[in-house]
Short mmCIF file of C-alpha atoms in Angstrom, two decimals:
data_model
loop_
_atom_site.label_atom_id
_atom_site.label_comp_id
_atom_site.label_asym_id
_atom_site.label_seq_id
_atom_site.Cartn_x
_atom_site.Cartn_y
_atom_site.Cartn_z
CA UNK A 1 0.00 0.00 0.00
CA UNK A 2 2.95 2.34 0.58
CA UNK A 3 5.80 2.40 -1.92
CA UNK A 4 8.84 4.64 -1.41
CA UNK A 5 11.11 5.97 -4.13
CA UNK A 6 13.74 8.66 -4.56
CA UNK A 7 16.53 7.39 -2.33
CA UNK A 8 20.14 7.45 -3.42
CA UNK A 9 23.67 8.71 -2.82
CA UNK A 10 24.28 12.45 -2.45
CA UNK A 11 27.03 14.69 -1.15
CA UNK A 12 26.68 16.61 2.08
CA UNK A 13 24.88 19.91 1.63
CA UNK A 14 22.81 18.66 -1.27
CA UNK A 15 19.09 17.87 -1.44
CA UNK A 16 16.97 14.80 -2.05
CA UNK A 17 13.23 14.22 -2.22
CA UNK A 18 11.62 10.97 -1.15
CA UNK A 19 8.20 9.97 -2.44
CA UNK A 20 5.67 7.56 -0.96
CA UNK A 21 2.93 6.46 -3.32
CA UNK A 22 -0.27 5.44 -1.53
CA UNK A 23 -2.53 2.80 -3.04
CA UNK A 24 -6.08 4.12 -3.08
CA UNK A 25 -6.99 7.37 -1.38
CA UNK A 26 -4.52 9.06 0.92
CA UNK A 27 -7.53 10.31 2.90
CA UNK A 28 -7.83 6.82 4.41
CA UNK A 29 -4.91 7.68 6.64
CA UNK A 30 -5.25 10.36 9.28
CA UNK A 31 -1.57 10.21 10.19
CA UNK A 32 1.35 9.78 7.83
CA UNK A 33 5.05 10.11 8.40
CA UNK A 34 8.64 9.22 7.68
CA UNK A 35 10.86 7.18 9.97
CA UNK A 36 14.51 6.29 9.51
CA UNK A 37 16.90 3.68 10.80
CA UNK A 38 20.66 4.11 10.65
CA UNK A 39 23.04 1.14 11.01
CA UNK A 40 23.28 0.05 14.62
CA UNK A 41 20.60 2.49 15.75
CA UNK A 42 16.94 2.26 16.60
CA UNK A 43 14.29 3.41 14.18
CA UNK A 44 13.26 7.03 14.81
CA UNK A 45 10.40 9.22 13.68
CA UNK A 46 11.69 11.99 11.44
CA UNK A 47 8.53 13.84 10.45
CA UNK A 48 4.79 13.33 10.50
CA UNK A 49 1.64 15.05 9.30
CA UNK A 50 -2.08 14.66 9.96
CA UNK A 51 -5.20 15.40 7.90
CA UNK A 52 -5.70 18.50 10.06
CA UNK A 53 -2.48 19.94 8.65
CA UNK A 54 -0.47 19.57 11.84
CA UNK A 55 3.16 18.58 11.44
CA UNK A 56 5.90 17.24 13.63
CA UNK A 57 9.66 17.28 13.01
CA UNK A 58 12.44 15.69 14.99
CA UNK A 59 14.88 18.26 16.35
CA UNK A 60 17.69 16.77 14.25
CA UNK A 61 15.92 17.67 10.96
CA UNK A 62 13.97 20.78 11.91
CA UNK A 63 14.61 23.56 9.39
CA UNK A 64 16.13 21.16 6.84
CA UNK A 65 13.38 18.62 6.10
CA UNK A 66 9.82 19.30 4.95
CA UNK A 67 7.01 16.76 4.92
CA UNK A 68 4.44 17.32 2.18
CA UNK A 69 1.10 15.57 1.88
CA UNK A 70 -0.22 15.73 -1.71
CA UNK A 71 -3.88 14.76 -1.48
CA UNK A 72 -4.42 15.21 -5.22
CA UNK A 73 -1.76 12.68 -6.23
CA UNK A 74 -2.10 10.38 -3.19
CA UNK A 75 1.57 10.86 -2.43
CA UNK A 76 3.59 11.75 0.65
CA UNK A 77 6.92 13.50 0.16
CA UNK A 78 9.93 14.22 2.31
CA UNK A 79 12.00 17.10 0.98
CA UNK A 80 15.46 16.87 2.50
CA UNK A 81 17.76 19.88 2.18
CA UNK A 82 21.27 20.53 3.48
CA UNK A 83 21.81 16.82 4.00
CA UNK A 84 24.46 15.67 6.46
CA UNK A 85 26.35 12.36 6.71
CA UNK A 86 24.39 11.59 9.90
CA UNK A 87 21.20 11.58 7.81
CA UNK A 88 22.38 8.34 6.20
CA UNK A 89 19.74 5.70 6.90
CA UNK A 90 16.94 3.64 5.47
CA UNK A 91 13.87 5.84 5.32
CA UNK A 92 10.42 4.33 5.78
CA UNK A 93 7.06 5.79 4.88
CA UNK A 94 4.32 4.89 7.37
CA UNK A 95 0.66 5.59 8.02
CA UNK A 96 -1.99 4.96 10.64
CA UNK A 97 -5.26 6.10 12.23
CA UNK A 98 -3.64 8.15 15.01
CA UNK A 99 0.12 7.85 14.60
CA UNK A 100 2.13 6.79 11.52
CA UNK A 101 2.97 3.35 12.88
CA UNK A 102 0.43 0.87 11.48
CA UNK A 103 1.28 0.49 7.81
CA UNK A 104 4.83 0.55 6.46
CA UNK A 105 6.60 0.82 3.16
CA UNK A 106 9.60 -1.30 2.21
CA UNK A 107 12.15 1.46 2.84
CA UNK A 108 14.47 3.58 0.72
CA UNK A 109 18.21 3.91 1.28
CA UNK A 110 19.64 7.41 1.63
CA UNK A 111 23.41 7.76 1.79
CA UNK A 112 25.10 11.12 2.36
CA UNK A 113 28.82 11.33 1.70
CA UNK A 114 31.07 13.90 3.38
#
């Protein structure tokens, strides 16, 4: 139901945009978000958004990442600017009724070189 794309290898300071295509209507999900898991670390919530328009960002990405919910195209985006090597991780799109933790995509690798 959730399919990520747009990962890859970029240099520090550059930008990347992840996409998450939602099967069916994106309105089914009240909460949507992006999580990431770096090697040897626990999975963490990076950004989330709700149908109300509210958004949440982890302190580590605030001011650099933007979560965008495109209701017309049933797609969730994560615009990542000024990337840093510590942003290297597998990024997962997720959705749910209250928090973005019920349904998961397969993950997209993002690697930032210094």
